[in-house]
Short mmCIF file of N, CA and C and ligand atoms in Angstrom, two decimals:
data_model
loop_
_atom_site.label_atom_id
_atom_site.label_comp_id
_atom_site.label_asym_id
_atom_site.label_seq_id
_atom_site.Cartn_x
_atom_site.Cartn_y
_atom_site.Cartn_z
N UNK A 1 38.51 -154.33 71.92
CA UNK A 1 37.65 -154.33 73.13
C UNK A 1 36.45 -153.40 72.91
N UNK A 2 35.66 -153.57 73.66
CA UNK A 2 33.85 -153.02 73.04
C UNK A 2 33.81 -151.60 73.90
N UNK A 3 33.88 -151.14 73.56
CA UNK A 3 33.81 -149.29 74.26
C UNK A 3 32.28 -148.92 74.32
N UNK A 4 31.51 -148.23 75.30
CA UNK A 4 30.64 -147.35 75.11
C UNK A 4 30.28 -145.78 75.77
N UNK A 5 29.44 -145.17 75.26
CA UNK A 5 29.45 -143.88 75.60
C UNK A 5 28.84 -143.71 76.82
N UNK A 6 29.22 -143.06 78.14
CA UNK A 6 28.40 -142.78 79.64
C UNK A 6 28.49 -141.58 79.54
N UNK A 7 26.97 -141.10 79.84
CA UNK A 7 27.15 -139.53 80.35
C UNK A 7 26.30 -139.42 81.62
N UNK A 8 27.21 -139.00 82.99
CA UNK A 8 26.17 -138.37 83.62
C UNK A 8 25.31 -136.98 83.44
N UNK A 9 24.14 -137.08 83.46
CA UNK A 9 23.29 -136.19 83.19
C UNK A 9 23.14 -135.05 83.81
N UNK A 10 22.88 -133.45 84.12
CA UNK A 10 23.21 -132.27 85.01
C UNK A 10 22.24 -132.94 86.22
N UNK A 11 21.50 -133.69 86.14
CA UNK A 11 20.70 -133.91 87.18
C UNK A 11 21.56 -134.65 88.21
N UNK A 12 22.21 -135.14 87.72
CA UNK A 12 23.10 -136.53 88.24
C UNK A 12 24.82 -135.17 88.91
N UNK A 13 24.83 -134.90 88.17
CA UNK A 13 26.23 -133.91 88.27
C UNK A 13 25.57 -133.24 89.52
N UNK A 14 24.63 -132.32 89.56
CA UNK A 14 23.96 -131.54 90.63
C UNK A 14 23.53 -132.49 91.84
N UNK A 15 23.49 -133.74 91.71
CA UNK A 15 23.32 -134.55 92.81
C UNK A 15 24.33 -135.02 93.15
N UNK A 16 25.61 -134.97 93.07
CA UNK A 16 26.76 -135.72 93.55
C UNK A 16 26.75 -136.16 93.32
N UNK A 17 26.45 -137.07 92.22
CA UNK A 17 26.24 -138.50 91.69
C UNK A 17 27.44 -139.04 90.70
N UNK A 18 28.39 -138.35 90.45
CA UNK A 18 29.34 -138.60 89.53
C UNK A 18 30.31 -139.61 90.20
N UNK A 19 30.93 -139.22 91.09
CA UNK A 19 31.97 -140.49 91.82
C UNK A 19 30.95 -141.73 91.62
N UNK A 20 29.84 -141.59 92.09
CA UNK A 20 29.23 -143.02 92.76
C UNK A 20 28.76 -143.86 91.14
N UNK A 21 29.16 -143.35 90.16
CA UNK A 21 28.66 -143.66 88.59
C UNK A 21 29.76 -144.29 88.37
N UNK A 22 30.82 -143.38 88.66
CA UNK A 22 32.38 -144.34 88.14
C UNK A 22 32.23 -145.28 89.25
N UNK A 23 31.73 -144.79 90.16
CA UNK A 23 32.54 -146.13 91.22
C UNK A 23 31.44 -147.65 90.60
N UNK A 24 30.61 -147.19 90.29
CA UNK A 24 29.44 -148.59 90.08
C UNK A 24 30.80 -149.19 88.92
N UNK A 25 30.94 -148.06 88.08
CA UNK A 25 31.12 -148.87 86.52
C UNK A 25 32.73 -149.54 87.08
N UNK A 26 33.47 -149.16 87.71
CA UNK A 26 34.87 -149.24 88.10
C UNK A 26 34.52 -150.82 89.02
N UNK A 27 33.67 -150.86 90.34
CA UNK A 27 33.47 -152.25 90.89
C UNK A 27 33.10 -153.31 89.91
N UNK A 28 32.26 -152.94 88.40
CA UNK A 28 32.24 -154.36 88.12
C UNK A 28 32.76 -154.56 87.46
N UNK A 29 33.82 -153.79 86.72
CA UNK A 29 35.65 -154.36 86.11
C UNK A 29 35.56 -153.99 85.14
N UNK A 30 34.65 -152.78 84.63
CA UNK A 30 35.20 -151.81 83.69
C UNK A 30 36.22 -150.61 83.75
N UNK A 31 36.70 -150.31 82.62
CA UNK A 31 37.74 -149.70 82.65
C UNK A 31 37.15 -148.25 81.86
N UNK A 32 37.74 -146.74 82.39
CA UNK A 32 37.11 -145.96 81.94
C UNK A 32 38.20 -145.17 81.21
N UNK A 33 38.40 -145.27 79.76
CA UNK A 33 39.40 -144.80 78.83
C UNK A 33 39.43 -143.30 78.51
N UNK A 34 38.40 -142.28 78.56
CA UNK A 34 37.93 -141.22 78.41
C UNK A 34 37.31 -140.34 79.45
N UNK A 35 37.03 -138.57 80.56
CA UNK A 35 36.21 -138.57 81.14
C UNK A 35 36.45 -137.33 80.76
N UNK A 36 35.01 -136.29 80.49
CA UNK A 36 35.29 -134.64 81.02
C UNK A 36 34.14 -134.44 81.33
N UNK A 37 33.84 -132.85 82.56
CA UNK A 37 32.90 -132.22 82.59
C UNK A 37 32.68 -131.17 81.47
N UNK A 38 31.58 -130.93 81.15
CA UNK A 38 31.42 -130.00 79.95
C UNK A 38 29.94 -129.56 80.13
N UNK A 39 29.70 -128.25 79.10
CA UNK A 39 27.93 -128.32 79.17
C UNK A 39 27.95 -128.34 77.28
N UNK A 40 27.04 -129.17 77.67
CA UNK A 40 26.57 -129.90 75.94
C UNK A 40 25.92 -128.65 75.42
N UNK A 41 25.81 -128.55 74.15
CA UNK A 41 26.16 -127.25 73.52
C UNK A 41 24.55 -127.49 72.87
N UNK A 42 23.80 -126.31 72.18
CA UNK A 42 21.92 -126.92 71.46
C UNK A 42 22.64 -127.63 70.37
N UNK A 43 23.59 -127.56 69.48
CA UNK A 43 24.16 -128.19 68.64
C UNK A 43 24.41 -129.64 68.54
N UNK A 44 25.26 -129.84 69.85
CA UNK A 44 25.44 -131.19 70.29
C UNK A 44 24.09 -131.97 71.09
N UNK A 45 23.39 -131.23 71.64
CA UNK A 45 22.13 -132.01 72.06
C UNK A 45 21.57 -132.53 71.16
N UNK A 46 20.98 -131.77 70.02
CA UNK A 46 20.24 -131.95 68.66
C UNK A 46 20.99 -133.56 67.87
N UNK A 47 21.81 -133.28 67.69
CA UNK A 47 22.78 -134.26 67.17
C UNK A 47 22.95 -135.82 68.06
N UNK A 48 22.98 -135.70 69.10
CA UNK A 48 23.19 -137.10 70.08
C UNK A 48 21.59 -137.30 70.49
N UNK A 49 20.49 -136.73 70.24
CA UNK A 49 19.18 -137.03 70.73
C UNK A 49 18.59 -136.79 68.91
N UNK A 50 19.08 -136.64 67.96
CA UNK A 50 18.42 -136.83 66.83
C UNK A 50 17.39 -137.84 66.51
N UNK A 51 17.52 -138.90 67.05
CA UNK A 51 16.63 -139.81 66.52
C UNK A 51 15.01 -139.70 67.53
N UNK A 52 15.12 -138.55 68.56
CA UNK A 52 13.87 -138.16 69.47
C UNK A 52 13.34 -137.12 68.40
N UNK A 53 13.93 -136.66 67.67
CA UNK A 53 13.31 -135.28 66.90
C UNK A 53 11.75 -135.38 66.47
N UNK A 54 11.21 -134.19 67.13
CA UNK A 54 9.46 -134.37 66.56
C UNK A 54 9.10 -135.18 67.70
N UNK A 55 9.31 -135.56 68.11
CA UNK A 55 8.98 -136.30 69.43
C UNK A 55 8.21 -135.07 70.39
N UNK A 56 7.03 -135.37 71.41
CA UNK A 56 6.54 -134.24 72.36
C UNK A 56 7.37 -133.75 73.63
N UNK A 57 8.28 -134.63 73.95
CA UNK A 57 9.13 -134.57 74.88
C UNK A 57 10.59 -133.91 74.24
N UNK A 58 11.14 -133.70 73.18
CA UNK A 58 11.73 -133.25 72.61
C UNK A 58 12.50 -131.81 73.02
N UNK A 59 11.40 -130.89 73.29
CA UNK A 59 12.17 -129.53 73.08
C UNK A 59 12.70 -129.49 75.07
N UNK A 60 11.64 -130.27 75.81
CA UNK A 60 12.13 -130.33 77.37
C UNK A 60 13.42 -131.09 76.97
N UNK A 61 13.82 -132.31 76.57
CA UNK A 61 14.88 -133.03 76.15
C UNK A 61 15.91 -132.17 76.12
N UNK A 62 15.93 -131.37 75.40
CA UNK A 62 17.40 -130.57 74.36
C UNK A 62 17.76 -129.44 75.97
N UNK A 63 16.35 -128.77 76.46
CA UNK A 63 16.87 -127.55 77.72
C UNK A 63 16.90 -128.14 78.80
N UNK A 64 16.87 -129.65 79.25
CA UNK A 64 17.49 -130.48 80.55
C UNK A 64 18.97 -130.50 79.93
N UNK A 65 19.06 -131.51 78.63
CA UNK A 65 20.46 -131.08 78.63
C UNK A 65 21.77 -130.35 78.66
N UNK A 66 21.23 -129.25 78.17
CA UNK A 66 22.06 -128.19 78.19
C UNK A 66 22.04 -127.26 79.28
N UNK A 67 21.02 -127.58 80.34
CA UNK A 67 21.00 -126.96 81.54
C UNK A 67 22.16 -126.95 82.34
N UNK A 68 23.02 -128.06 82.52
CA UNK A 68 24.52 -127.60 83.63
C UNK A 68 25.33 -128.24 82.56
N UNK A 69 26.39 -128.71 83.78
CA UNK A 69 26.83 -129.53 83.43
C UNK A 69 26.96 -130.97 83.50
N UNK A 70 27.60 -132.13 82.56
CA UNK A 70 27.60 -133.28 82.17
C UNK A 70 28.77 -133.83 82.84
N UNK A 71 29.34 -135.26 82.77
CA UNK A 71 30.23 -135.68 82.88
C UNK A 71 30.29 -137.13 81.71
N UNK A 72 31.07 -136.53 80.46
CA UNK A 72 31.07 -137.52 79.40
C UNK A 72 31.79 -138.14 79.56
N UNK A 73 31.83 -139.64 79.53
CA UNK A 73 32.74 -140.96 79.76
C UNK A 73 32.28 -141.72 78.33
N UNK A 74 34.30 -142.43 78.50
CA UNK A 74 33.84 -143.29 77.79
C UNK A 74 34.22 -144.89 78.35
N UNK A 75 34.21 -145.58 78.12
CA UNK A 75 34.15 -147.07 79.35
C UNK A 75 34.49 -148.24 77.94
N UNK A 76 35.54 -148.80 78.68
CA UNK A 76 35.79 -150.02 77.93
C UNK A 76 35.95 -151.31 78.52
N UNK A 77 35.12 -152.39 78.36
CA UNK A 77 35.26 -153.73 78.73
C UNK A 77 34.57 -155.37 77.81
N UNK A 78 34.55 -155.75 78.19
CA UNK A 78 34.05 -157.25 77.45
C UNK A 78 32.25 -157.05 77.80
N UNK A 79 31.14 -156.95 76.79
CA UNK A 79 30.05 -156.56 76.79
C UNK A 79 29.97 -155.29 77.66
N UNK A 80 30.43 -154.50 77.71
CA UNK A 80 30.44 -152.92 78.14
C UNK A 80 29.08 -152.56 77.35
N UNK A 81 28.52 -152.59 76.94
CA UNK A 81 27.66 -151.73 76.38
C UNK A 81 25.91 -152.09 76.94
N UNK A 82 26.04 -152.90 77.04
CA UNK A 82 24.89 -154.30 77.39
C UNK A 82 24.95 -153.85 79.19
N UNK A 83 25.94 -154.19 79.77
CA UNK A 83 26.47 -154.72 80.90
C UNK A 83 26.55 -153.08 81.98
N UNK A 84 26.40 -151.94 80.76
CA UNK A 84 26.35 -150.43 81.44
C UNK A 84 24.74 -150.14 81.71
N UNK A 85 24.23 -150.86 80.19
CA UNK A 85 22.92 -150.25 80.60
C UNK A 85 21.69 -151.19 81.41
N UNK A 86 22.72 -152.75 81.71
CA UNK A 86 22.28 -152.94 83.11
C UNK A 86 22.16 -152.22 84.49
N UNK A 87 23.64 -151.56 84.61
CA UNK A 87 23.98 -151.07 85.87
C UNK A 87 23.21 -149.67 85.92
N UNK A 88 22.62 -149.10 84.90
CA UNK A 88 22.07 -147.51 84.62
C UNK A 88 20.70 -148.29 84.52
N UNK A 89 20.22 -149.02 84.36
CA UNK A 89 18.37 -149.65 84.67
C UNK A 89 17.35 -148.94 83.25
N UNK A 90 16.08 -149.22 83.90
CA UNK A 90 15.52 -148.88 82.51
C UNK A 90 15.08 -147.40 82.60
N UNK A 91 14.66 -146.81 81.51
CA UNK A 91 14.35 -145.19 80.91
C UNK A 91 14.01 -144.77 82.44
N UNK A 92 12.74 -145.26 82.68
CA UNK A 92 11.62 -144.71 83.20
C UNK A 92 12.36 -145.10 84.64
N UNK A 93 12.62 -144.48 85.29
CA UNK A 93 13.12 -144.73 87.01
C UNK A 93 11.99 -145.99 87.85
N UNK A 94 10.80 -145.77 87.34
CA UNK A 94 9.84 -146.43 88.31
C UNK A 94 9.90 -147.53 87.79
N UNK A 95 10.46 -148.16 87.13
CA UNK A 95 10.44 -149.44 85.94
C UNK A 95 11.76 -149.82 86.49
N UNK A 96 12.85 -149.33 86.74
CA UNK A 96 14.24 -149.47 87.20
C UNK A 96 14.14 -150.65 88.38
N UNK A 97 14.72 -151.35 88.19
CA UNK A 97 14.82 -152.51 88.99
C UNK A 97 16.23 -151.72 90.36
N UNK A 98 15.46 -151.70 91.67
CA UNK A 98 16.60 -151.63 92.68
C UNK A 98 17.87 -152.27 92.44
N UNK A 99 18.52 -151.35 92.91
CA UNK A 99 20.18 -151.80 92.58
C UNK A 99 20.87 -150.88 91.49
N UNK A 100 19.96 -150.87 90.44
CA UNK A 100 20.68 -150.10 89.35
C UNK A 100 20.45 -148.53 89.65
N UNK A 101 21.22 -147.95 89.02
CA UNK A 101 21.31 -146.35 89.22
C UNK A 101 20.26 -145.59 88.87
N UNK A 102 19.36 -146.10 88.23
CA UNK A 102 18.07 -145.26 87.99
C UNK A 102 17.22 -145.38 89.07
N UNK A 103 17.10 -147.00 89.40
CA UNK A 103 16.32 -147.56 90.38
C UNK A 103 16.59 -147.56 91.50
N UNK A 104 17.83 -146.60 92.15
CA UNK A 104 18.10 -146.32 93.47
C UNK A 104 18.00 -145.11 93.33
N UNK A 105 18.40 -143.98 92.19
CA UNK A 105 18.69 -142.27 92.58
C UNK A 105 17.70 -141.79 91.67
N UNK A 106 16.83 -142.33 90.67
CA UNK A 106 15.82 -141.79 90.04
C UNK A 106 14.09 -141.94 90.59
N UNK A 107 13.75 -140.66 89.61
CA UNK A 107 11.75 -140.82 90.08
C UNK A 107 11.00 -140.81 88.70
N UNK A 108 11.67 -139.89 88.10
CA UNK A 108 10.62 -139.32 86.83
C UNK A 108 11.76 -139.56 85.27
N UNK A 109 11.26 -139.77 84.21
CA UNK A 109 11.85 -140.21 83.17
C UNK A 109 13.07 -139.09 82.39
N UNK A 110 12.24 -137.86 82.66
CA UNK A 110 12.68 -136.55 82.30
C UNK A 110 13.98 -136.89 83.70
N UNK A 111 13.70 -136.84 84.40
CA UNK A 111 15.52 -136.88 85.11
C UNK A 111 16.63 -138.45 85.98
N UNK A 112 16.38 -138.91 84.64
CA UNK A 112 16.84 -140.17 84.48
C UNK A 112 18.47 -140.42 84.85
N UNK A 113 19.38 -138.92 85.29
CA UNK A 113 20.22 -139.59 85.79
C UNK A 113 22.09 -139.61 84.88
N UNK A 114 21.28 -140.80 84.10
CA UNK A 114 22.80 -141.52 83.05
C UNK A 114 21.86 -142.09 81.71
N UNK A 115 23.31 -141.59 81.03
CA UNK A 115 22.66 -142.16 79.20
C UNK A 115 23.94 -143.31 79.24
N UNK A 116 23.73 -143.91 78.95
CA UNK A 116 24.42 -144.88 78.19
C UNK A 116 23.96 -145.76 76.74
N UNK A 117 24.80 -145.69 75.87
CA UNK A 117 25.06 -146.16 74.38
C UNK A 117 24.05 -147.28 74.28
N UNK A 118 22.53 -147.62 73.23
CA UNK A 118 22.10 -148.91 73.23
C UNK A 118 22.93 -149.71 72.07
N UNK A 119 23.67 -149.20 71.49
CA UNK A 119 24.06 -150.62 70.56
C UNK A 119 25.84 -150.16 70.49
N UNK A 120 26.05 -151.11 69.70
CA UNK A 120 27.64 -150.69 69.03
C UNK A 120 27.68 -149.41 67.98
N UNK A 121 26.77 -149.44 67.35
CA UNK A 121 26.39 -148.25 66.18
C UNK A 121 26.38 -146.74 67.08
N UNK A 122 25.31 -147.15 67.88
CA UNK A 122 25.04 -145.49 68.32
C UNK A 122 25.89 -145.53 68.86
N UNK A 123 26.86 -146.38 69.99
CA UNK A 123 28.29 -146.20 70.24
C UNK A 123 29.83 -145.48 70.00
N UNK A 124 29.63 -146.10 68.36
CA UNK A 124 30.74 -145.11 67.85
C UNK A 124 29.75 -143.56 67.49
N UNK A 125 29.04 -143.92 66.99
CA UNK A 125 28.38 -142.34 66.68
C UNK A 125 28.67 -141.59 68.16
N UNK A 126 27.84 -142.11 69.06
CA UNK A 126 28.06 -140.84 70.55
C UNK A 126 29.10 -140.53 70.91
N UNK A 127 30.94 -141.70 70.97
CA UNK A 127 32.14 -141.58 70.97
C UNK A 127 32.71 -140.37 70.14
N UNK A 128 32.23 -140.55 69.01
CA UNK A 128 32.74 -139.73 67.92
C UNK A 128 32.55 -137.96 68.08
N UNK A 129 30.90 -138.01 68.28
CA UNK A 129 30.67 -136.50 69.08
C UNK A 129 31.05 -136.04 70.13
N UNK A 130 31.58 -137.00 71.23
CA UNK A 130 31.63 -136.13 72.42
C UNK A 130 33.59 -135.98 72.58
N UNK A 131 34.23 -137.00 72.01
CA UNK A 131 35.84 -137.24 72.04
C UNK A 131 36.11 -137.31 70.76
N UNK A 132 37.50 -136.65 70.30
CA UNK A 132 38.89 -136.94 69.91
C UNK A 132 39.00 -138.09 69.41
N UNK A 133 39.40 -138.63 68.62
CA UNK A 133 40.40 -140.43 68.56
C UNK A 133 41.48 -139.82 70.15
N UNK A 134 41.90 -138.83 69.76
CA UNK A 134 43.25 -139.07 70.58
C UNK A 134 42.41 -138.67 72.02
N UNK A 135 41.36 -138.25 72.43
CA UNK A 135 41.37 -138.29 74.04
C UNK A 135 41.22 -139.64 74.38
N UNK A 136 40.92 -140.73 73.72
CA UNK A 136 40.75 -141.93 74.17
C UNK A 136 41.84 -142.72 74.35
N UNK A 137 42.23 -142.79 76.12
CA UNK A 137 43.64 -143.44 76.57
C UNK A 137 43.39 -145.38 76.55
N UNK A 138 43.74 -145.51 75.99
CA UNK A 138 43.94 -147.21 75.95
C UNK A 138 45.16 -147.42 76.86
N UNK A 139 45.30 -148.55 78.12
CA UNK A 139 45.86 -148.82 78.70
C UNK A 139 45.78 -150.11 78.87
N UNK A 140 46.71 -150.89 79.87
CA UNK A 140 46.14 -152.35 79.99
C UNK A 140 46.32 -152.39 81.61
N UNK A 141 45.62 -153.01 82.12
CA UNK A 141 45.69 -153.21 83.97
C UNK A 141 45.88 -154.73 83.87
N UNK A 142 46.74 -154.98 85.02
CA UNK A 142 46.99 -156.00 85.47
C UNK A 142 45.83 -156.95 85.97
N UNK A 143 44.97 -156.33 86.30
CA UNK A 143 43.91 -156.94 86.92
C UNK A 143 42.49 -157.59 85.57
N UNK A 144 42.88 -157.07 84.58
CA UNK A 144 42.27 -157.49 83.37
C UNK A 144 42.16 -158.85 83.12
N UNK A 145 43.22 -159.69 83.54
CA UNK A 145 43.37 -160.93 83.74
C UNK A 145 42.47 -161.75 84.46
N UNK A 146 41.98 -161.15 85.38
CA UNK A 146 40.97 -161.75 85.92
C UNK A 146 39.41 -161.71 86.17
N UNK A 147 39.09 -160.78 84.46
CA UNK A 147 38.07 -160.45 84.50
C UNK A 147 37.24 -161.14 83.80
N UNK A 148 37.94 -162.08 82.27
CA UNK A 148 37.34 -162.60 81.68
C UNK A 148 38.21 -163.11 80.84
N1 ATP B 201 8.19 -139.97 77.51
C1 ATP B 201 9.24 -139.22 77.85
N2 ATP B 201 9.10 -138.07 78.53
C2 ATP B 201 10.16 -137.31 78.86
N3 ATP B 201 11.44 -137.62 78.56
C3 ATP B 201 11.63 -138.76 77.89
C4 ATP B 201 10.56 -139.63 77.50
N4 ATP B 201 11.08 -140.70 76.85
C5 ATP B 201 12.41 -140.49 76.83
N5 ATP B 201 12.72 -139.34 77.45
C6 ATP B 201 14.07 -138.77 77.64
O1 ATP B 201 14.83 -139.03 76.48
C7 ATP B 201 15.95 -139.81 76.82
C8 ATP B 201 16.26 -140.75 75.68
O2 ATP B 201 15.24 -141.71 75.58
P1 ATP B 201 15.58 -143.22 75.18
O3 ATP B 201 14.31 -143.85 74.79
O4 ATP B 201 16.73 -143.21 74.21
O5 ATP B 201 15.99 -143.84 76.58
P2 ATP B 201 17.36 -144.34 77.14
O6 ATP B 201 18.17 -144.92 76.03
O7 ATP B 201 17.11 -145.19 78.33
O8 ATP B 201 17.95 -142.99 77.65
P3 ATP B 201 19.31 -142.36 77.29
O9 ATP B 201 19.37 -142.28 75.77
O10 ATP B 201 19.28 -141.01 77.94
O11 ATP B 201 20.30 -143.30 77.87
C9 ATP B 201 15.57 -140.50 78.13
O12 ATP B 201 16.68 -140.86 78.92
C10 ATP B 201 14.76 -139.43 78.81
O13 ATP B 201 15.63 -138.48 79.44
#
């Protein structure tokens, strides 16, 4: 089954926004195998935003993240990865199509909210940094049956 990486962002954590993230991803019949609060470390920022490096937005990048705290998920379903970063909308909040979580609780790009995984690749890479093999609970729900 296709797993990807969710993090709510401190902006998102400081807004109450964490229930209403699982609850989006939970109503449309994903399953969430992994969750903790934590504050992302300059180590781990550097590393999961590596491919922004040298970038002008960069060094604001690394001290939003590590500013509070996060809530790292990991989410498993049939196109989960595709199908998250529908429900999380595009970068830029003002580009965010209503409905999705950027495009209802975001304004500015810098506080966007939720990251979610763009491919299968950066997938296992972001899985790998933020969890364990073993924090990741695989279960099966009854209700799986009628998802796809
Ligand atoms: N021009 C910019 N100015 C400020 N911050 C930016 C800019 N572009 C990207 N960012 C920040 O870097 C993050 C990573 O950018 P990316 O292009 O990977 O977008 P994304 O995949 O939609 O976001 P994320 O990786 O956080 O899910 C963005 O979510 C945003 O917080």
């Amino acid at each position: 089954m296709q797993k990807t990486f969710i993090m709510v962002k401190p902006d998102g954590v400081q807004r109450n926004l964490i229930g209403h993230v699982i609850q989006r991803f939970e109503r449309k019949g994903f399953q969430m195998i992994a969750g903790k609060l934590m504050v992302v470390s300059d180590e781990l920022a550097k590393e999961h935003y590596k491919e922004h490096e040298g970038k002008s937005f960069f060094g604001d990048l690394m001290g939003f993240i590590t500013s509070g705290p996060v809530f790292a998920m990991v989410w498993e379903g049939t196109n989960v990865i595709d199908g998250a970063r529908h429900i999380i909308g595009a970068t830029n909040p003002l580009e965010a199509t209503p409905g999705t979580i950027r495009g209802d609780f975001g304004i500015v790009t810098h506080r966007n909210l939720v990251h979610g995984s763009d491919s299968e690749e950066s997938s296992k890479r972001e899985i790998g940094l933020f969890f364990a093999p073993e924090q990741l609970v695989t279960y099966q729900k009854a209700v799986n049956e009628w998802l796809d």
